[in-house]
Every structure is written in C-alpha cells, then in structure tokens.
C-alpha cells in the first residue's frame, strides 16, 4: 500500500520517527505555496528562511534515499494549496493512504482535518515529536485552578522532566532567578563575534520576486545568517552556550542602540521550524551549567525558563484558548497601526531602533517586542488584529501558535488577563532604565506635556486614566493607580490632551 506523507515548512525534524527507515512504499511531499507565503504580508527574510530550510531538508531526505516530491514556488504543476497538490499526487502516484503530523497552527489544523476527511483514501495523523507537552496538557493542568499562571506550570515542568532539580528541590534554592535578570548593559562586557553562518540566497530571493509574493523589510542576499539545517542549528546552540550564556540572564532585558542580539541565543527560528528540539536545547544548557563554572544558576535557569516554561506555556495556552482567543479585544481598541511600523520613520529613538532591528534583521528580542513596540501599540490603542498581523509578518520566528499568545495575550492584554497578570505598559522610565535609547532622542524623557515631552509619558498616564475602571480590581495595578490618583488634576488634563494628539496622529511623532 503506497502512503503519502506531508511535511509542512515548520516540520523539518530529521530525527522524527518517520525518517528512521527508508520505506519504498512511502512517498514524502513538500510544497512551497503562495498561500502560505501570503496569508499575511511577510518580511522577505521570513520567506527566504522557510524556503531555504525546506530546500535544505529536501536535499537531506534525498541523500538518505527517501522518496520525495517537492514543489517549488514557481513550478508549473504547483497548485499552491495543500488540497489540490495532494489530490494531484494521490491520483498520479496511485496513493492508498495519507499521513500528516499535527500542525501547530489552528488554521492549518482545521484545513488538514477537513482535507483528510474529504479524501477518498484512509488517513492518519501523528505527533510532530517536538514539544515537551502534548497540545492538551495545559488545559488538563489548569482545569481546576483559578488562575493560569506560567510560574506554577513551569515548576510542574521542572519537576516532571527533572530539570535543574536535586533531591526534589530546585537547584540554587529558588525556582526563579528573574530578579537577577534585569541589568542594563553599559558596554562593560564584550559581545562576542556572531556565530558564522552565511548563506547566499540570491536565487531564492529572485524566485520569490518572480512568484509575485509581496514582502517587506531588507535582506543581505549574500550573507543570510539564520541556521537553515540541523547542523547549523546545533552550531548556533553550541556557540550560544559557550559564548553568550555566561551573561544571558544578566542582560536578558537590556537594550542598546549598537547591538541587535546582545546575549540572546537567536535560536527561535531553528526551534520553531523544528531543526532542533526544546529538549536538546534544555539538556545542553543544563549539562553546561554543571560542567562550566562560567555559567551560574541564574543564567542557566533564566534561559531554561524561556524554553521549558514560556515556550511550552504559550503553546498550551494557544490550544486551550483557540479559536475565540483570536477575536479577543478586552479594551475594544480600534486604531490603525502607525505607518512607521512599516518604515521605521519616527523621531522616537527607542521605537526607531527596535524597528530598525526588526526591518533589517527580521528580529527583535523579547523586551524590544514587549516593552517598546508592543507597549507603544497598546498605549496608542491599536486594534489587536493589526498588531497581530504586523508581528506575524515581521519576525522570522513568527508562527501563530507562539506569536498570538505573545502579542494578543502578553503584549496587548486583549484577553483581559489570561496570559499576562497585568498590562505590560511603561513610560520613558523603564525604557531609560534598561537601554541607552533616551540619550540620543529628540524627546525629553522626564517631561510629560511639552512639545518635546517623551510620547510614552503622556500615553502611559492617559492609558491608566482611561482604563482605570476596567483594571481597578487588578491588585498588580494598585500602585500605579495610587500614583495616578495623586496626580494634580490640571497636569492630568494636559497629559491627556497631549496623549490624544499623539493617538490621533502618531506618525507626526
Ligand atoms: C509581542 C511579542 C511577540 C513575540 N512573538 C514571537 C514569535 O512570533 N515567535 C517566537 O518564537 N517568539 C516570540 N516572542 C517571544 C520572544 O520574543 C522570542 O522568542 C525571542 O525574542 C526570540 O529570540 P531568541 O531566540 O534570541 O530568544 P532568547 O532570548 O535567546 O530566548 C531563548 C528562547 O526562548 C523561547 N522564548 C523566550 N521567550 C518566549 C516567549 N515569550 N514565548 C515563547 N518562547 C519564548 C524562544 O524559543 C527563544 O528562542 C514574542 C514576544 C513578544 C513580547
Ligand atoms: S525619550 Fe521617550 S521616545 Fe525617546 S528614547 Fe526615551 S522613551 Fe523612547
């Protein structure tokens, strides 16, 4: 019986049990489709990253002598949707059984489920063998709990998988070293030369253009520097652990005008397309902590929390909350995303720099995404739908299962506090504490109301004033509301008036 197995662009796990043996009755298929390249407008590096990694994976399958049919984006027989491509192959190759791995995205899951049930042959679906948790594990874990707090899930994961645990206790005596992970980087340490990956992707870029796929952002076509295969992903991981992990935790939240990645791992793309597994990454970091004195517990725990905690938590919450999650808009925000998100053209130095990173590298680190760009979008009362589309398009690691909980949940608080326990908002104070952006900005970080006042300041107080009713029961907001309630009323009126002008015409700032 001949079986057709579909490999999606983010299922490039060569260690999957599918590939253990070569079976002459199995035919694999991979499709570069305009549908997947265009469901939102994508950064050129995101499209190139996916196509580059898929093509590399197809070479590996051929080398291992698996049979594979691969449709490139400009191939004539490519229908550009899964259904028609699969029907075509079933007929042409006399296929009797169809198999696929569970997709991570709700949209694709629905599409493939419908497709499978409509096929004239038998079908089956199996795990992608990537995550620590099954899709429903979080739903079960939080079933009888009042709050869905990441920390309790994280402790459960540490115990369940025996990560950084000794004698049933967390190594270092604490579960969480977050408080030691908040230093500003004052250029006191050297940032090592980046891991050396250089792909010439001129051919792929030309093919994407020829296919008429609309993209944005820039790319260095001869020096594309993301891992595109397992070896490179492992290289990136080893490099990270040796060179960057010793200071990762310390500067996890820091931002600097001259540095794109600081001590961050740049592993999200490789992880999300499954070149490596989270278990491999966590194991490597844990082992290195035990063997390398340069890596303290706060660095190792700080990093492991991101993968074993946040990444699995976000995935589980996505499957728990979808499909309604995608429609949430707690604050009923309706504004358009400012044009400068697409061009980087703004006088706000922090925003300009984070956008420069995003548009030039298809990358920004967590705090840039959360406390500068997401913070601003929330304070400007932008429709979460617009925010989602931008985040999903711009970052190379953006796949809906991880982008949506981070953007709509954590950053925009559109779910009303299911993912985050409070809205992540700040004035210039926090941005200045964690970066050197304010030093070279046309705005005054201290001022709230003058024409040169930092826009974040009036927007922040305006947000608190206008959302007080909706948020007043939130204990984590008490201190902020206390300060708001003590503010001179005349000052508050000028703050609100400046905020209104900014919200109405953000592209003037
Ligand atoms: C508004 C917003 C949108 C985001 N969108 C995405 C996205 O589309 N795709 C994505 O992978 N991450 C997203 N993140 C999480 C995080 O910003 C990125 O994973 C990280 O910046 C990737 O860079 P890195 O690999 O250098 O990460 P590091 O800082 O080195 O962290 C290590 C790894 O931990 C994981 N991780 C860290 N934080 C999170 C988190 N909050 N959720 C899930 N995994 C996490 C990632 O796999 C990351 O590679 C978003 C965060 C915010 C605030
Ligand atoms: S002054 Fe305001 S706008 Fe300028 S960099 Fe600082 S926080 Fe950003």
Tab-separated table of C-alpha atoms in Angstrom, residues 54-505:
chain	number	residue	atom	x	y	z
A	54	UNK	CA	12.736	23.435	3.356
A	55	UNK	CA	15.028	23.072	0.351
A	56	UNK	CA	17.938	22.070	2.547
A	57	UNK	CA	15.713	19.497	4.256
A	58	UNK	CA	14.666	18.069	0.887
A	59	UNK	CA	18.336	17.571	-0.005
A	60	UNK	CA	18.867	15.684	3.280
A	61	UNK	CA	15.887	13.422	2.575
A	62	UNK	CA	17.181	12.674	-0.912
A	63	UNK	CA	20.646	11.921	0.477
A	64	UNK	CA	19.061	9.436	2.871
A	65	UNK	CA	17.249	7.891	-0.123
A	66	UNK	CA	13.714	8.741	0.973
A	67	UNK	CA	11.355	9.291	-1.978
A	68	UNK	CA	10.206	12.871	-2.120
A	69	UNK	CA	8.141	15.094	-4.368
A	70	UNK	CA	8.987	18.754	-3.850
A	71	UNK	CA	7.067	21.601	-5.494
A	72	UNK	CA	8.992	24.851	-5.729
A	73	UNK	CA	7.185	28.159	-5.696
A	74	UNK	CA	7.367	28.644	-9.478
A	75	UNK	CA	6.805	25.027	-10.551
A	76	UNK	CA	4.054	24.758	-13.137
A	77	UNK	CA	2.318	21.752	-11.565
A	78	UNK	CA	2.139	23.520	-8.156
A	79	UNK	CA	-1.494	24.403	-7.334
A	80	UNK	CA	-0.340	26.451	-4.331
A	81	UNK	CA	-2.773	24.846	-1.929
A	82	UNK	CA	-2.475	21.619	0.007
A	83	UNK	CA	-5.716	20.076	-1.152
A	84	UNK	CA	-5.153	20.279	-4.886
A	85	UNK	CA	-1.496	19.347	-4.642
A	86	UNK	CA	-2.333	16.287	-2.577
A	87	UNK	CA	-5.234	15.210	-4.779
A	88	UNK	CA	-2.941	15.526	-7.767
A	89	UNK	CA	-0.350	13.243	-6.157
A	90	UNK	CA	-2.893	10.690	-4.939
A	91	UNK	CA	-4.054	10.205	-8.481
A	92	UNK	CA	-0.710	10.351	-10.212
A	93	UNK	CA	1.175	8.137	-7.766
A	94	UNK	CA	-1.658	5.727	-7.000
A	95	UNK	CA	-1.596	6.589	-3.283
A	96	UNK	CA	-3.735	4.497	-0.929
A	97	UNK	CA	-3.030	6.152	2.443
A	98	UNK	CA	-2.317	9.734	3.535
A	99	UNK	CA	-0.433	10.786	6.697
A	100	UNK	CA	0.481	14.107	8.262
A	101	UNK	CA	1.877	15.395	11.547
A	102	UNK	CA	-0.301	17.565	13.804
A	103	UNK	CA	0.199	21.153	12.619
A	104	UNK	CA	0.971	23.713	15.319
A	105	UNK	CA	-1.380	26.307	13.896
A	106	UNK	CA	-5.136	26.179	14.379
A	107	UNK	CA	-5.733	27.390	10.807
A	108	UNK	CA	-3.675	24.596	9.249
A	109	UNK	CA	-5.033	22.053	11.672
A	110	UNK	CA	-8.575	22.833	10.511
A	111	UNK	CA	-7.540	22.822	6.878
A	112	UNK	CA	-5.782	19.468	7.058
A	113	UNK	CA	-8.514	17.886	9.167
A	114	UNK	CA	-11.116	18.900	6.584
A	115	UNK	CA	-8.868	17.776	3.770
A	116	UNK	CA	-8.176	14.395	5.377
A	117	UNK	CA	-11.858	13.717	5.943
A	118	UNK	CA	-12.653	14.532	2.328
A	119	UNK	CA	-10.042	12.265	0.750
A	120	UNK	CA	-11.120	9.052	-0.977
A	121	UNK	CA	-8.385	7.087	0.869
A	122	UNK	CA	-7.572	6.250	4.508
A	123	UNK	CA	-5.676	8.854	6.536
A	124	UNK	CA	-3.820	9.159	9.826
A	125	UNK	CA	-2.214	11.921	11.873
A	126	UNK	CA	0.593	11.734	14.431
A	127	UNK	CA	2.720	13.862	16.722
A	128	UNK	CA	5.459	16.100	15.348
A	129	UNK	CA	7.604	14.726	18.211
A	130	UNK	CA	8.947	18.156	19.032
A	131	UNK	CA	7.401	19.662	22.174
A	132	UNK	CA	7.700	18.533	25.773
A	133	UNK	CA	3.928	18.751	26.191
A	134	UNK	CA	1.006	17.411	24.222
A	135	UNK	CA	-1.427	20.028	22.941
A	136	UNK	CA	-3.998	19.476	25.690
A	137	UNK	CA	-1.608	19.047	28.634
A	138	UNK	CA	-2.011	22.628	29.850
A	139	UNK	CA	-5.774	22.506	29.589
A	140	UNK	CA	-5.701	19.489	31.903
A	141	UNK	CA	-3.092	21.064	34.198
A	142	UNK	CA	-5.130	24.264	34.691
A	143	UNK	CA	-8.520	22.513	34.811
A	144	UNK	CA	-9.322	23.149	38.471
A	145	UNK	CA	-7.111	26.163	39.002
A	146	UNK	CA	-8.473	29.705	39.286
A	147	UNK	CA	-5.577	31.339	37.502
A	148	UNK	CA	-3.440	30.245	34.569
A	149	UNK	CA	-0.104	31.443	35.902
A	150	UNK	CA	3.038	30.461	33.989
A	151	UNK	CA	5.105	30.055	37.159
A	152	UNK	CA	3.069	27.131	38.537
A	153	UNK	CA	3.165	25.352	35.181
A	154	UNK	CA	6.918	25.959	34.973
A	155	UNK	CA	7.544	24.386	38.379
A	156	UNK	CA	5.435	21.405	37.339
A	157	UNK	CA	7.551	21.063	34.168
A	158	UNK	CA	10.819	21.320	36.097
A	159	UNK	CA	9.699	18.501	38.396
A	160	UNK	CA	8.113	16.370	35.718
A	161	UNK	CA	11.198	16.481	33.486
A	162	UNK	CA	13.691	16.657	36.358
A	163	UNK	CA	15.392	19.758	35.002
A	164	UNK	CA	17.671	21.626	37.434
A	165	UNK	CA	16.272	19.551	40.291
A	166	UNK	CA	18.332	17.923	43.030
A	167	UNK	CA	16.739	15.912	45.852
A	168	UNK	CA	13.318	17.098	44.744
A	169	UNK	CA	14.387	20.733	45.262
A	170	UNK	CA	15.224	23.413	42.666
A	171	UNK	CA	18.964	23.805	42.136
A	172	UNK	CA	20.182	27.043	43.726
A	173	UNK	CA	17.364	27.026	46.279
A	174	UNK	CA	14.892	29.027	44.163
A	175	UNK	CA	12.652	28.219	41.215
A	176	UNK	CA	13.130	31.553	39.561
A	177	UNK	CA	16.085	33.946	39.335
A	178	UNK	CA	14.179	36.581	37.371
A	179	UNK	CA	15.182	39.344	39.776
A	180	UNK	CA	18.857	38.861	38.841
A	181	UNK	CA	17.989	39.079	35.142
A	182	UNK	CA	17.345	42.797	34.915
A	183	UNK	CA	20.654	44.573	34.390
A	184	UNK	CA	21.222	47.435	31.998
A	185	UNK	CA	24.136	46.746	29.636
A	186	UNK	CA	26.598	49.631	29.940
A	187	UNK	CA	29.069	48.233	27.387
A	188	UNK	CA	31.133	46.837	30.286
A	189	UNK	CA	31.486	43.407	28.633
A	190	UNK	CA	32.434	42.378	25.110
A	191	UNK	CA	29.775	40.964	22.826
A	192	UNK	CA	31.436	38.016	21.027
A	193	UNK	CA	31.575	37.968	17.222
A	194	UNK	CA	28.337	36.334	15.992
A	195	UNK	CA	28.241	32.671	15.046
A	196	UNK	CA	29.416	32.376	11.462
A	197	UNK	CA	26.538	31.435	9.187
A	198	UNK	CA	26.432	32.919	5.701
A	199	UNK	CA	24.046	31.716	3.044
A	200	UNK	CA	23.900	33.068	-0.467
A	201	UNK	CA	20.150	33.296	-1.011
A	202	UNK	CA	20.108	35.428	-4.178
A	203	UNK	CA	18.429	32.634	-6.131
A	204	UNK	CA	15.624	32.202	-3.602
A	205	UNK	CA	15.023	35.960	-3.409
A	206	UNK	CA	14.755	36.123	-7.224
A	207	UNK	CA	12.304	33.204	-7.233
A	208	UNK	CA	10.142	34.810	-4.544
A	209	UNK	CA	10.038	38.027	-6.600
A	210	UNK	CA	9.209	36.099	-9.792
A	211	UNK	CA	6.350	34.366	-7.969
A	212	UNK	CA	4.896	37.816	-7.194
A	213	UNK	CA	4.889	37.290	-3.403
A	214	UNK	CA	4.657	40.700	-1.707
A	215	UNK	CA	7.209	41.161	1.080
A	216	UNK	CA	8.727	43.956	3.155
A	217	UNK	CA	11.968	44.579	5.070
A	218	UNK	CA	15.527	44.186	3.829
A	219	UNK	CA	17.866	41.246	3.311
A	220	UNK	CA	21.573	40.817	2.719
A	221	UNK	CA	21.218	38.257	-0.050
A	222	UNK	CA	24.802	37.012	0.070
A	223	UNK	CA	25.015	36.824	3.829
A	224	UNK	CA	21.761	35.393	5.158
A	225	UNK	CA	22.709	34.482	8.704
A	226	UNK	CA	19.999	32.219	10.203
A	227	UNK	CA	20.523	28.458	10.639
A	228	UNK	CA	18.849	26.584	7.793
A	229	UNK	CA	19.619	22.999	8.794
A	230	UNK	CA	20.167	20.869	11.859
A	231	UNK	CA	23.973	21.123	11.823
A	232	UNK	CA	23.822	24.894	11.768
A	233	UNK	CA	21.185	24.947	14.492
A	234	UNK	CA	23.408	22.782	16.702
A	235	UNK	CA	26.342	25.042	15.863
A	236	UNK	CA	24.290	28.096	16.874
A	237	UNK	CA	23.284	26.374	20.129
A	238	UNK	CA	26.870	25.379	20.990
A	239	UNK	CA	28.089	28.858	20.201
A	240	UNK	CA	25.370	30.394	22.366
A	241	UNK	CA	26.157	28.184	25.339
A	242	UNK	CA	29.891	28.800	25.174
A	243	UNK	CA	29.989	32.475	24.280
A	244	UNK	CA	26.724	34.087	25.365
A	245	UNK	CA	25.060	32.040	28.086
A	246	UNK	CA	27.513	33.175	30.815
A	247	UNK	CA	25.896	36.634	30.564
A	248	UNK	CA	22.500	35.781	29.045
A	249	UNK	CA	20.449	36.121	32.206
A	250	UNK	CA	22.136	39.297	33.411
A	251	UNK	CA	21.348	41.235	30.237
A	252	UNK	CA	18.213	39.430	29.146
A	253	UNK	CA	16.116	42.601	29.408
A	254	UNK	CA	18.770	45.100	28.296
A	255	UNK	CA	18.612	47.118	25.066
A	256	UNK	CA	21.333	49.052	23.304
A	257	UNK	CA	21.457	51.283	20.215
A	258	UNK	CA	24.505	49.490	18.819
A	259	UNK	CA	23.552	45.876	19.462
A	260	UNK	CA	20.881	43.769	17.816
A	261	UNK	CA	21.204	40.458	19.683
A	262	UNK	CA	23.268	41.285	22.805
A	263	UNK	CA	23.479	37.923	24.638
A	264	UNK	CA	20.340	36.380	23.138
A	265	UNK	CA	20.520	32.970	21.502
A	266	UNK	CA	18.862	33.666	18.126
A	267	UNK	CA	17.526	30.110	18.290
A	268	UNK	CA	13.789	30.742	17.966
A	269	UNK	CA	13.613	30.206	14.201
A	270	UNK	CA	15.586	26.938	14.348
A	271	UNK	CA	13.380	25.759	17.217
A	272	UNK	CA	10.105	26.783	15.625
A	273	UNK	CA	10.788	25.012	12.340
A	274	UNK	CA	11.984	22.036	14.416
A	275	UNK	CA	15.601	21.794	13.294
A	276	UNK	CA	16.307	21.109	16.960
A	277	UNK	CA	14.061	20.129	19.845
A	278	UNK	CA	13.483	22.081	23.055
A	279	UNK	CA	14.718	19.014	24.968
A	280	UNK	CA	18.070	19.135	23.179
A	281	UNK	CA	18.432	22.833	23.949
A	282	UNK	CA	17.470	22.496	27.613
A	283	UNK	CA	19.714	19.440	28.093
A	284	UNK	CA	22.692	21.234	26.578
A	285	UNK	CA	22.198	24.264	28.831
A	286	UNK	CA	21.669	22.153	31.949
A	287	UNK	CA	24.753	19.993	31.259
A	288	UNK	CA	26.847	23.076	30.573
A	289	UNK	CA	25.711	24.580	33.869
A	290	UNK	CA	27.027	21.507	35.713
A	291	UNK	CA	30.290	21.402	33.742
A	292	UNK	CA	31.218	25.008	33.174
A	293	UNK	CA	31.949	27.317	36.103
A	294	UNK	CA	31.371	30.373	33.929
A	295	UNK	CA	27.655	29.561	33.790
A	296	UNK	CA	25.875	30.454	37.008
A	297	UNK	CA	22.467	29.145	38.044
A	298	UNK	CA	20.755	32.466	37.323
A	299	UNK	CA	21.913	32.370	33.676
A	300	UNK	CA	21.028	28.693	33.173
A	301	UNK	CA	17.670	28.917	34.952
A	302	UNK	CA	16.851	32.217	33.214
A	303	UNK	CA	17.321	30.576	29.824
A	304	UNK	CA	15.688	27.245	30.619
A	305	UNK	CA	12.614	29.113	31.907
A	306	UNK	CA	12.150	30.628	28.443
A	307	UNK	CA	12.033	27.234	26.748
A	308	UNK	CA	10.641	24.800	29.314
A	309	UNK	CA	8.376	27.464	30.808
A	310	UNK	CA	7.292	30.237	28.473
A	311	UNK	CA	7.505	28.427	25.146
A	312	UNK	CA	5.509	25.382	26.273
A	313	UNK	CA	3.112	27.584	28.260
A	314	UNK	CA	2.348	29.751	25.219
A	315	UNK	CA	1.737	26.707	23.060
A	316	UNK	CA	-0.576	25.106	25.608
A	317	UNK	CA	-2.497	28.352	26.147
A	318	UNK	CA	-2.897	28.760	22.391
A	319	UNK	CA	-4.574	25.355	22.124
A	320	UNK	CA	-6.590	25.991	25.275
A	321	UNK	CA	-7.930	29.349	24.089
A	322	UNK	CA	-8.344	28.993	20.335
A	323	UNK	CA	-10.374	29.801	18.264
A	324	UNK	CA	-12.033	32.534	20.380
A	325	UNK	CA	-8.673	33.859	21.521
A	326	UNK	CA	-8.110	35.376	18.086
A	327	UNK	CA	-11.189	37.567	18.431
A	328	UNK	CA	-10.465	38.975	21.900
A	329	UNK	CA	-10.216	42.752	22.279
A	330	UNK	CA	-10.643	43.495	26.012
A	331	UNK	CA	-10.077	47.247	25.664
A	332	UNK	CA	-12.040	47.460	22.394
A	333	UNK	CA	-9.138	49.179	20.703
A	334	UNK	CA	-9.773	50.178	17.100
A	335	UNK	CA	-6.892	52.352	15.922
A	336	UNK	CA	-4.730	51.700	12.881
A	337	UNK	CA	-1.103	50.664	13.311
A	338	UNK	CA	1.054	53.749	12.602
A	339	UNK	CA	2.788	53.745	9.217
A	340	UNK	CA	6.188	53.972	10.909
A	341	UNK	CA	5.914	50.314	11.935
A	342	UNK	CA	6.480	49.545	8.235
A	343	UNK	CA	9.099	52.221	7.544
A	344	UNK	CA	10.912	52.883	10.824
A	345	UNK	CA	10.335	56.572	10.214
A	346	UNK	CA	9.758	58.075	13.678
A	347	UNK	CA	11.583	60.516	15.964
A	348	UNK	CA	11.166	58.256	18.996
A	349	UNK	CA	14.668	56.834	19.250
A	350	UNK	CA	13.715	53.651	21.100
A	351	UNK	CA	10.977	52.840	18.599
A	352	UNK	CA	13.164	53.730	15.640
A	353	UNK	CA	15.923	51.394	16.865
A	354	UNK	CA	13.645	48.467	17.619
A	355	UNK	CA	12.009	48.902	14.221
A	356	UNK	CA	15.419	49.115	12.547
A	357	UNK	CA	16.327	45.758	14.116
A	358	UNK	CA	13.010	44.266	13.062
A	359	UNK	CA	13.011	45.572	9.486
A	360	UNK	CA	16.695	44.851	8.818
A	361	UNK	CA	17.047	41.538	10.632
A	362	UNK	CA	13.524	40.138	10.974
A	363	UNK	CA	14.460	40.034	14.675
A	364	UNK	CA	13.971	41.972	17.884
A	365	UNK	CA	14.493	40.496	21.280
A	366	UNK	CA	11.772	39.931	23.836
A	367	UNK	CA	11.911	43.250	25.660
A	368	UNK	CA	12.070	45.225	22.426
A	369	UNK	CA	8.950	43.392	21.225
A	370	UNK	CA	7.173	43.744	24.562
A	371	UNK	CA	8.249	46.940	26.277
A	372	UNK	CA	8.924	49.210	23.310
A	373	UNK	CA	6.896	48.193	20.249
A	374	UNK	CA	4.058	46.300	21.944
A	375	UNK	CA	3.906	48.853	24.754
A	376	UNK	CA	3.540	51.668	22.231
A	377	UNK	CA	0.862	49.847	20.196
A	378	UNK	CA	-1.138	49.255	23.383
A	379	UNK	CA	-0.797	52.852	24.585
A	380	UNK	CA	-1.841	54.058	21.103
A	381	UNK	CA	-4.940	51.862	21.383
A	382	UNK	CA	-4.202	49.976	18.173
A	383	UNK	CA	-6.620	47.255	17.093
A	384	UNK	CA	-5.018	43.939	18.255
A	385	UNK	CA	-5.842	42.453	14.856
A	386	UNK	CA	-3.489	44.989	13.222
A	387	UNK	CA	-0.836	44.331	15.842
A	388	UNK	CA	-1.049	40.570	15.277
A	389	UNK	CA	-0.683	40.890	11.533
A	390	UNK	CA	2.410	43.008	11.863
A	391	UNK	CA	4.105	40.696	14.391
A	392	UNK	CA	3.178	37.612	12.379
A	393	UNK	CA	4.697	39.126	9.257
A	394	UNK	CA	7.821	40.799	10.541
A	395	UNK	CA	9.640	38.212	12.666
A	396	UNK	CA	11.358	35.188	11.190
A	397	UNK	CA	10.242	33.086	14.177
A	398	UNK	CA	6.587	34.145	13.955
A	399	UNK	CA	4.202	31.224	13.694
A	400	UNK	CA	0.710	31.798	15.007
A	401	UNK	CA	0.830	29.331	17.938
A	402	UNK	CA	3.651	31.360	19.539
A	403	UNK	CA	3.052	34.818	18.056
A	404	UNK	CA	-0.621	35.112	19.047
A	405	UNK	CA	-0.336	34.391	22.803
A	406	UNK	CA	2.651	36.710	22.979
A	407	UNK	CA	1.104	39.550	21.029
A	408	UNK	CA	-2.605	39.457	21.746
A	409	UNK	CA	-2.199	37.956	25.209
A	410	UNK	CA	1.015	39.083	26.827
A	411	UNK	CA	1.617	42.316	24.961
A	412	UNK	CA	-1.855	43.714	24.172
A	413	UNK	CA	-3.778	42.256	27.151
A	414	UNK	CA	-6.613	41.673	24.687
A	415	UNK	CA	-7.680	38.503	26.536
A	416	UNK	CA	-8.319	40.586	29.685
A	417	UNK	CA	-5.564	38.945	31.712
A	418	UNK	CA	-5.480	35.229	30.927
A	419	UNK	CA	-1.874	35.107	29.693
A	420	UNK	CA	-0.479	38.154	31.497
A	421	UNK	CA	-1.357	39.152	35.019
A	422	UNK	CA	-1.276	42.874	34.154
A	423	UNK	CA	-0.845	45.016	31.024
A	424	UNK	CA	2.827	45.440	30.074
A	425	UNK	CA	2.966	49.227	29.823
A	426	UNK	CA	5.589	51.745	30.782
A	427	UNK	CA	6.607	55.371	30.491
A	428	UNK	CA	10.113	56.500	29.454
A	429	UNK	CA	11.275	55.490	32.921
A	430	UNK	CA	11.551	51.769	32.220
A	431	UNK	CA	12.954	52.203	28.699
A	432	UNK	CA	15.625	54.529	30.046
A	433	UNK	CA	16.429	52.147	32.900
A	434	UNK	CA	17.063	49.256	30.505
A	435	UNK	CA	18.683	50.996	27.497
A	436	UNK	CA	20.718	53.903	26.168
A	437	UNK	CA	17.974	54.938	23.730
A	438	UNK	CA	16.948	58.084	25.591
A	439	UNK	CA	20.465	59.558	25.496
A	440	UNK	CA	20.171	60.361	21.817
A	441	UNK	CA	16.476	61.053	21.442
A	442	UNK	CA	14.808	64.270	20.287
A	443	UNK	CA	12.334	63.878	23.143
A	444	UNK	CA	12.774	64.673	26.802
A	445	UNK	CA	12.432	61.516	28.884
A	446	UNK	CA	11.475	63.459	32.023
A	447	UNK	CA	8.762	65.625	30.546
A	448	UNK	CA	5.092	64.733	30.193
A	449	UNK	CA	3.376	67.642	28.480
A	450	UNK	CA	5.656	69.998	26.479
A	451	UNK	CA	6.100	69.627	22.696
A	452	UNK	CA	9.385	67.829	23.380
A	453	UNK	CA	7.976	65.562	26.061
A	454	UNK	CA	8.543	61.853	25.538
A	455	UNK	CA	5.323	60.479	23.955
A	456	UNK	CA	5.472	57.388	26.181
A	457	UNK	CA	4.942	59.564	29.282
A	458	UNK	CA	1.635	61.185	28.405
A	459	UNK	CA	0.431	57.984	26.714
A	460	UNK	CA	1.200	55.950	29.835
A	461	UNK	CA	-0.742	58.182	32.234
A	462	UNK	CA	-3.547	58.592	29.737
A	463	UNK	CA	-3.810	54.797	29.466
A	464	UNK	CA	-4.045	54.420	33.231
A	465	UNK	CA	-6.664	57.160	33.481
A	466	UNK	CA	-8.803	55.789	30.681
A	467	UNK	CA	-8.581	52.117	31.746
A	468	UNK	CA	-8.869	52.581	35.493
A	469	UNK	CA	-12.442	51.369	35.569
A	470	UNK	CA	-11.635	48.190	33.660
A	471	UNK	CA	-8.486	47.417	35.641
A	472	UNK	CA	-9.180	48.681	39.120
A	473	UNK	CA	-9.727	45.214	40.587
A	474	UNK	CA	-6.301	44.069	39.407
A	475	UNK	CA	-4.093	44.000	42.507
A	476	UNK	CA	-0.939	44.340	40.431
A	477	UNK	CA	-2.182	47.734	39.220
A	478	UNK	CA	-2.887	49.207	42.669
A	479	UNK	CA	0.419	51.051	42.954
A	480	UNK	CA	0.098	52.619	39.509
A	481	UNK	CA	-3.472	53.758	40.197
A	482	UNK	CA	-2.402	55.158	43.554
A	483	UNK	CA	0.134	57.373	41.820
A	484	UNK	CA	-2.405	58.324	39.161
A	485	UNK	CA	-4.945	59.306	41.775
A	486	UNK	CA	-2.397	61.577	43.428
A	487	UNK	CA	-1.648	63.440	40.199
A	488	UNK	CA	-2.539	67.109	40.013
A	489	UNK	CA	-5.779	67.355	38.007
A	490	UNK	CA	-4.579	70.194	35.817
A	491	UNK	CA	-1.467	68.229	34.936
A	492	UNK	CA	-3.571	65.179	34.193
A	493	UNK	CA	-5.709	67.212	31.794
A	494	UNK	CA	-2.629	68.415	29.852
A	495	UNK	CA	-1.246	64.881	29.834
A	496	UNK	CA	-4.498	63.578	28.388
A	497	UNK	CA	-4.622	66.333	25.805
A	498	UNK	CA	-1.059	65.580	24.604
A	499	UNK	CA	-1.814	61.864	24.563
A	500	UNK	CA	-4.910	62.493	22.465
A	501	UNK	CA	-2.881	64.384	19.830
A	502	UNK	CA	-0.340	61.537	19.704
A	503	UNK	CA	-3.035	58.866	19.439
A	504	UNK	CA	-4.752	60.820	16.651
A	505	UNK	CA	-1.604	61.412	14.594
